[in-house]
Tab-separated table of C-alpha atoms in Angstrom:
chain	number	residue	atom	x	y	z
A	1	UNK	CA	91.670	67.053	179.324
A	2	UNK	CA	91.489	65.913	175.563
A	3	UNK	CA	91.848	68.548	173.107
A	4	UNK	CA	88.598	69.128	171.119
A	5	UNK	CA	86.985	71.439	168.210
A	6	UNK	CA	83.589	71.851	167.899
A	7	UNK	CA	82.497	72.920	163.974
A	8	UNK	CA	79.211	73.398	162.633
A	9	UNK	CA	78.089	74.359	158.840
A	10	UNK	CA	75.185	75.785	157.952
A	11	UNK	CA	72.880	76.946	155.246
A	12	UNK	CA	70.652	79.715	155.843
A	13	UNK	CA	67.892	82.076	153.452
A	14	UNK	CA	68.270	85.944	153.462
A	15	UNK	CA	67.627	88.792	151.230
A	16	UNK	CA	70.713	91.509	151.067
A	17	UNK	CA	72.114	91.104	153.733
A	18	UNK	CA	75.706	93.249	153.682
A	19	UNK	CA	76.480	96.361	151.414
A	20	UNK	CA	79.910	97.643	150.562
A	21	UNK	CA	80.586	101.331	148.904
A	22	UNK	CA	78.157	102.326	146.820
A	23	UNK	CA	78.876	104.169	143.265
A	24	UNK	CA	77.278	107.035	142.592
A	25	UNK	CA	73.659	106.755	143.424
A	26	UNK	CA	73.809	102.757	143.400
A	27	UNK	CA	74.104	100.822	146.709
A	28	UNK	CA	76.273	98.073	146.341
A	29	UNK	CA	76.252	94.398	147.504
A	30	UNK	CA	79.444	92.744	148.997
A	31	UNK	CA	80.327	90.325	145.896
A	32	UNK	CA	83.262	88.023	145.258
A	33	UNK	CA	83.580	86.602	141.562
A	34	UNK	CA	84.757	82.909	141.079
A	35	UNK	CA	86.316	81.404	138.194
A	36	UNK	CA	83.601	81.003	135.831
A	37	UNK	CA	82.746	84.785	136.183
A	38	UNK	CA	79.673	84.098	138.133
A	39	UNK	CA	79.026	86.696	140.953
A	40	UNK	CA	78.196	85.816	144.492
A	41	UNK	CA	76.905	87.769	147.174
A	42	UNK	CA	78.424	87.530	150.547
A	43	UNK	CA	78.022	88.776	154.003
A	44	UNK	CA	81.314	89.383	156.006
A	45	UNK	CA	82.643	87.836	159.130
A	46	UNK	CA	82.602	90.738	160.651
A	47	UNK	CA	78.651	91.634	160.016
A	48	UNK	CA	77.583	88.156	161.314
A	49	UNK	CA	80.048	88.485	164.750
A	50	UNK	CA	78.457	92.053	164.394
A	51	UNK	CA	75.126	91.181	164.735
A	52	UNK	CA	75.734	87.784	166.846
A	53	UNK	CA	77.375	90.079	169.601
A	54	UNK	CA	75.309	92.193	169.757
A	55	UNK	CA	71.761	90.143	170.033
A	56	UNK	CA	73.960	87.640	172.702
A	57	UNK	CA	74.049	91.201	174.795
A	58	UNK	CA	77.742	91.033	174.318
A	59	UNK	CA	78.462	94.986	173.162
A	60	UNK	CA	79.928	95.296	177.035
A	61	UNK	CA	83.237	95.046	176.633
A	62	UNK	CA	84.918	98.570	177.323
A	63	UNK	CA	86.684	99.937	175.227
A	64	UNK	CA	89.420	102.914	174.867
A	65	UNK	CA	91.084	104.719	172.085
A	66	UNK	CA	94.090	106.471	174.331
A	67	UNK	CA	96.592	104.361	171.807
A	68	UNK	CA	95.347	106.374	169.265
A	69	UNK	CA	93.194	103.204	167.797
A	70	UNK	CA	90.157	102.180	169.123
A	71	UNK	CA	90.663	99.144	171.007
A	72	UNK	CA	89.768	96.790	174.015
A	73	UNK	CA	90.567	98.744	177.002
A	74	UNK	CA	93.784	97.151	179.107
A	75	UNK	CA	91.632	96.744	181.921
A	76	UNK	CA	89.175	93.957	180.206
A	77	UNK	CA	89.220	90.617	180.941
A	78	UNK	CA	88.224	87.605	179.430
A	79	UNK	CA	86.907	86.379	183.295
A	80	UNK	CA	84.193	89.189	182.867
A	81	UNK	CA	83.706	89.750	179.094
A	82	UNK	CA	82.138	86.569	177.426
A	83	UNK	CA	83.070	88.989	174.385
A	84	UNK	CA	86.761	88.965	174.374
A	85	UNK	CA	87.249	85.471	175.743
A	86	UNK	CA	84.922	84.070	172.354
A	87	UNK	CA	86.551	86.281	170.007
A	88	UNK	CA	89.908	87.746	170.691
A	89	UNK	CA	91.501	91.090	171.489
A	90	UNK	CA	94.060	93.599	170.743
A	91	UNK	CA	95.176	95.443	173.844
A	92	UNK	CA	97.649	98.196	174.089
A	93	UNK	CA	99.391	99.426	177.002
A	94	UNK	CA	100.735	102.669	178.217
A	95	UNK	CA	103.154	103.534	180.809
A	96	UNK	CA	100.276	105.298	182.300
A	97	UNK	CA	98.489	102.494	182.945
A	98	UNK	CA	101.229	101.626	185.180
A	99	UNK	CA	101.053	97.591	183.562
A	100	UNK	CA	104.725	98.129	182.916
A	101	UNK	CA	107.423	100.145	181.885
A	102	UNK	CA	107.421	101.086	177.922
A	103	UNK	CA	103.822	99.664	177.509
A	104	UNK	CA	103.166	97.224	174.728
A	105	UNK	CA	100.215	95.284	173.192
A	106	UNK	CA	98.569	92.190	174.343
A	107	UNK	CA	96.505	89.824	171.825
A	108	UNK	CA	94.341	86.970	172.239
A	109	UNK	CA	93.720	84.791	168.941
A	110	UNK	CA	90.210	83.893	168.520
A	111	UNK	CA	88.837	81.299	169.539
A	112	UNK	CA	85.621	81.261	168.084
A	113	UNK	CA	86.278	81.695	164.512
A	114	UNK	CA	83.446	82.797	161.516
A	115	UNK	CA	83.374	82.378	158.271
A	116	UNK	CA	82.224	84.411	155.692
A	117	UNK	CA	78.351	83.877	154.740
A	118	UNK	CA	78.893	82.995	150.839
A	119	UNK	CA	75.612	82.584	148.699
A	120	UNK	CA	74.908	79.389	147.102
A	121	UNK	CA	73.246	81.081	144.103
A	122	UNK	CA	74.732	83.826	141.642
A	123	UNK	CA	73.872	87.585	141.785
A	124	UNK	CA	71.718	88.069	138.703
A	125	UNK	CA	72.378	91.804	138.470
A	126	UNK	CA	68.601	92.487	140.488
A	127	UNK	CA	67.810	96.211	141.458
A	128	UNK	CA	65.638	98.308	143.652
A	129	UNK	CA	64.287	101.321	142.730
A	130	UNK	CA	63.877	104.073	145.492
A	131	UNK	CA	62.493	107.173	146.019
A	132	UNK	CA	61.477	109.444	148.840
A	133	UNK	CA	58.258	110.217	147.235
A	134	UNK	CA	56.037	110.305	150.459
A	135	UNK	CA	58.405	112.724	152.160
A	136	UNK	CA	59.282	114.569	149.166
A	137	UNK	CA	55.056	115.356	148.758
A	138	UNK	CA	54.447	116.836	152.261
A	139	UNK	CA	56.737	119.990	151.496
A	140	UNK	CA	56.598	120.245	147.646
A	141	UNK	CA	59.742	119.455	146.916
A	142	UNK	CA	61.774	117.191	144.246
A	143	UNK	CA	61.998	113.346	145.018
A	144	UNK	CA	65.463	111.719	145.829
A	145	UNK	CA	66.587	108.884	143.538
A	146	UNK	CA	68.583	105.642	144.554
A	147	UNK	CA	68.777	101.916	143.470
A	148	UNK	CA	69.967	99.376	145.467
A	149	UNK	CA	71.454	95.715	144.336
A	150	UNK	CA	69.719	93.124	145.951
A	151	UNK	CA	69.314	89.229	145.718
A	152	UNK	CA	67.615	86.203	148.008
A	153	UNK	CA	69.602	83.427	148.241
A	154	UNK	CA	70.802	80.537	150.382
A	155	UNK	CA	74.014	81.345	152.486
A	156	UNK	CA	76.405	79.161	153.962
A	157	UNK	CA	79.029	80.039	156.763
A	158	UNK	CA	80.541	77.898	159.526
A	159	UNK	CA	80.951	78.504	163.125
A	160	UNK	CA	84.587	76.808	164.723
A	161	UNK	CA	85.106	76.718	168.594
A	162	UNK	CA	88.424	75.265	170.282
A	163	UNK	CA	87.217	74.111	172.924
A	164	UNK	CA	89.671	73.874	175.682
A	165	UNK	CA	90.259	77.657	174.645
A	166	UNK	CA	87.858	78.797	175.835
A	167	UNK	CA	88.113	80.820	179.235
A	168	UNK	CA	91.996	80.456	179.419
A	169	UNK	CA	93.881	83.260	179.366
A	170	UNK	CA	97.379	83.334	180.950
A	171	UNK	CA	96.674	83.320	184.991
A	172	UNK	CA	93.297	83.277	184.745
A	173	UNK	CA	90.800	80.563	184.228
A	174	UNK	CA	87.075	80.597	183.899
A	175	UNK	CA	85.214	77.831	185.807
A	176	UNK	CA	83.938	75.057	183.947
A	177	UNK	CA	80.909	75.571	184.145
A	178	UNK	CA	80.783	79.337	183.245
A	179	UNK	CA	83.065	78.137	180.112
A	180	UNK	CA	79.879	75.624	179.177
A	181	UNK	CA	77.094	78.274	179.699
A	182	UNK	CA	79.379	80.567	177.258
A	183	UNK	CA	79.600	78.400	174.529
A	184	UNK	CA	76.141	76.999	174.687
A	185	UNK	CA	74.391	80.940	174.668
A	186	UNK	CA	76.759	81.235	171.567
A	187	UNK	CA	75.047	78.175	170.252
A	188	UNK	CA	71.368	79.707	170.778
A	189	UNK	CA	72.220	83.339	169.260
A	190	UNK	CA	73.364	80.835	166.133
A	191	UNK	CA	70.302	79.153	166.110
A	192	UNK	CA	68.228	82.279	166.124
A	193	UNK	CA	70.456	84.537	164.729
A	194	UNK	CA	68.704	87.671	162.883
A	195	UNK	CA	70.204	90.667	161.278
A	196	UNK	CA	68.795	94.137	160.793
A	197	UNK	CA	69.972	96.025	157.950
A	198	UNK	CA	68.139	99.167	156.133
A	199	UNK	CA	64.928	99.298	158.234
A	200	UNK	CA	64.431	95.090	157.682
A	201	UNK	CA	65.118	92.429	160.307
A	202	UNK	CA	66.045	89.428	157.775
A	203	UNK	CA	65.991	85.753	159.808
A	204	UNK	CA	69.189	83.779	159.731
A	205	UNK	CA	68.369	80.576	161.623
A	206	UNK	CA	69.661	77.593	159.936
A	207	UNK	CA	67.826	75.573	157.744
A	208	UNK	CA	70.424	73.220	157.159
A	209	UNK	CA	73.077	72.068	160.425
A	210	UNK	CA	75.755	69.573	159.665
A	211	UNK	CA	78.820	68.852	162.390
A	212	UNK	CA	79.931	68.186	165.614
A	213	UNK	CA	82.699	67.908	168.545
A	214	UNK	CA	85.763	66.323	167.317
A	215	UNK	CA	88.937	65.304	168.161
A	216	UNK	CA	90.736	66.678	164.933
A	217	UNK	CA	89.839	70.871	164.968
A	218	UNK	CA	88.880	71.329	161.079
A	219	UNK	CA	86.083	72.783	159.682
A	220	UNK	CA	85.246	69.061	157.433
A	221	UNK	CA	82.253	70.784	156.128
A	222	UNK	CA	83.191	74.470	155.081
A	223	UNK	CA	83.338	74.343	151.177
A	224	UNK	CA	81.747	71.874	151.103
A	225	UNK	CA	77.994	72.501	151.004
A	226	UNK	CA	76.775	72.190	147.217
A	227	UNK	CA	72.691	73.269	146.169
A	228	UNK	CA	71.755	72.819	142.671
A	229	UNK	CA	67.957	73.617	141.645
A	230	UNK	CA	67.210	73.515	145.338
A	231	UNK	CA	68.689	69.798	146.049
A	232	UNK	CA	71.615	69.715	148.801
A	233	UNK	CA	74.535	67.912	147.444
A	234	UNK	CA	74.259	65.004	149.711
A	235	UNK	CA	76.717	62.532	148.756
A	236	UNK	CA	80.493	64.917	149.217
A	237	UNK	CA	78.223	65.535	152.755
A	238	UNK	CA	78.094	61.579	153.260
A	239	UNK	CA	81.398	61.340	152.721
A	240	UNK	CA	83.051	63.363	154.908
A	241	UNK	CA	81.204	61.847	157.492
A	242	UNK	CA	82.564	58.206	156.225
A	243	UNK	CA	86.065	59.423	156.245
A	244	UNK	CA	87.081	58.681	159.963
A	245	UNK	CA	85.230	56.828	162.858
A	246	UNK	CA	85.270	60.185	164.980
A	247	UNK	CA	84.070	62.447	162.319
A	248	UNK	CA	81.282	59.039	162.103
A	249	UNK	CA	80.206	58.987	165.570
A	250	UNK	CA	80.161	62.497	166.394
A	251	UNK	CA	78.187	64.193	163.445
A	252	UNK	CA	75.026	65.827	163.780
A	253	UNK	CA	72.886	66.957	161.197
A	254	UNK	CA	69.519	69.005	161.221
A	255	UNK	CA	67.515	69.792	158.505
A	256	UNK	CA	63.961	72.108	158.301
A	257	UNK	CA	61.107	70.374	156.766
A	258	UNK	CA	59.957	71.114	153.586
A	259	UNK	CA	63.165	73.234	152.546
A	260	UNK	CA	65.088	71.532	150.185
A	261	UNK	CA	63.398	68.960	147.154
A	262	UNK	CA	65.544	66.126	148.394
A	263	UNK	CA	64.613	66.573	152.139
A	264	UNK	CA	64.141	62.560	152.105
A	265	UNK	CA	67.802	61.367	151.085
A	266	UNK	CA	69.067	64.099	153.413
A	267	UNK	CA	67.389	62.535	156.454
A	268	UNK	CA	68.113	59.052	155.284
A	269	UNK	CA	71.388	59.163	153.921
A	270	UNK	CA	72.486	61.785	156.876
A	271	UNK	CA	70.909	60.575	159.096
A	272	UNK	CA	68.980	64.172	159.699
A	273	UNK	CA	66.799	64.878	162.624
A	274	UNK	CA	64.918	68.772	163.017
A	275	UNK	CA	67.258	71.690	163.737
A	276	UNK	CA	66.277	71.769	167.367
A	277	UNK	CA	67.174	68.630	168.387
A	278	UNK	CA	70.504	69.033	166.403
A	279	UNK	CA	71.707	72.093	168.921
A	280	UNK	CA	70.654	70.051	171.601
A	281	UNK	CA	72.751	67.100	171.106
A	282	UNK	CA	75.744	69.716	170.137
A	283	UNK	CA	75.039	71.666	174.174
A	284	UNK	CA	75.059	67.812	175.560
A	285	UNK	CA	78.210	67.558	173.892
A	286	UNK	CA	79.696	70.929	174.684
A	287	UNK	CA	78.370	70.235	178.707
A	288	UNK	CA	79.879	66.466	178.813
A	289	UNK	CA	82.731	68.084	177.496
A	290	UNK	CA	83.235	70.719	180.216
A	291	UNK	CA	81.879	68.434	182.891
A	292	UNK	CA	84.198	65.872	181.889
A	293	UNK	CA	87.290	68.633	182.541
A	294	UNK	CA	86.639	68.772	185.912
């Protein structure tokens, strides 16, 4: 069985999406600062995996906190948590669980890996002004006072899968077939992932898809994804792809109508097709892929 990575990067639109701690009465966006001292909003790893798990149905996996940490509990296993098999574990074991002797902690590295969703646009300092006036009226009393940071933007985060990973763990093996299934339900929470934060559902389906199973496991298109005044940087995009004949044959690339101003050279010069069609060629791949590991 070859060894292959599957990588996608995409571009989505969402309003404030992940908070950090707040100061004082002010609710705070997560932000990283870059070089030239422009801010940019982010939303973690762990909130998209977060919300992915969860709307996949995922949230199954049992868990324990005898180790004085919550954890996976010792008796999961990757054969019947899709969960844990994806993403990893940490698993420690006491001598009560009769496993062995002193105990000890078992890991498994992930094997779907996530990327932080980074904006493409800069925080421009934007608040929200709240109060709890409507409550606040029915019993006469004073109104509560809070602002919130917010911003709309364009996000970009990348999804990377090892392939022959997936469903191996030490004696056991998954059947193909479940291992396929797996990795293509992952590829439909992607495509209509949402997230619901403070009483909003915001929509996180792609608007932009660019990658593909390849022989070489690097994420070619993470950092790389440029927009200036609403025009994708095509030509770093175009290439990547040129760089090797298996990054050139195995590409994909989806793009929604009407998104982005240059929406013509996209689908010409990247050879573009909808979004739709672009995770169906990727679960053709992903199923010749298992099929062919028979």
């Amino acid at each position: 069985m070859d060894n292959k990575g599957l990588t996608i990067t995409m571009i989505f639109l969402a309003e404030s999406a992940n908070y950090g701690e707040g100061i004082g009465n002010i609710t705070t966006l997560k932000k990283m600062t870059r070089g030239n001292y422009e801010q940019y909003s982010y939303i973690s790893r762990q909130a998209m995996r977060y919300s992915l798990v969860r709307q996949l149905k995922w949230d199954n996996t049992p868990v324990d906190g005898k180790s004085g940490v919550v954890q996976f509990a010792p008796s999961a296993t990757i054969e019947d948590y899709p969960e844990i098999d994806l993403f990893g574990y940490m698993k420690t074991t006491s001598k009560e669980d009769g496993k062995s002797e002193k105990g000890g902690a078992a890991t498994r590295s992930a094997v779907v890996r996530l990327s932080n969703a980074i904006a493409l646009e800069p925080y421009q300092s934007d608040l929200e002004f709240l109060t709890n006036m409507g409550m606040a009226k029915r019993a006469g009393l004073e109104n509560a006072i809070a602002q919130s940071e917010i911003q709309r933007s364009y996000y970009t985060y990348t999804v990377s899968i090892d392939l022959d990973c997936v469903g191996e763990d030490g004696e056991i093996s998954v059947p193909q077939k479940e291992k396929s299934n797996r990795v293509k339900t992952l590829l439909d929470g992607i495509e209509y992932l949402y997230r619901d934060i403070k009483g909003r559902r915001e929509n996180m389906s792609p608007l932009f898809i660019i990658g593909g199973c390849y022989e070489r496991k690097n994420p070619f298109f993470e950092n790389q994804v440029k927009l200036d005044n609403n025009k994708l940087g095509v030509k770093r995009l175009a290439e990547i792809v040129d760089q090797s004949e298996d990054i050139k044959a195995n590409t994909v690339v989806g793009v929604a109508a009407d998104t982005f101003e240059n929406d013509t050279e996209i689908r010409e010069k990247l050879n573009a097709d909808t979004i739709g069609k672009a995770f169906e060629q990727l679960k053709k791949e992903v199923d010749k892929y298992y099929g062919e590991s028979n």
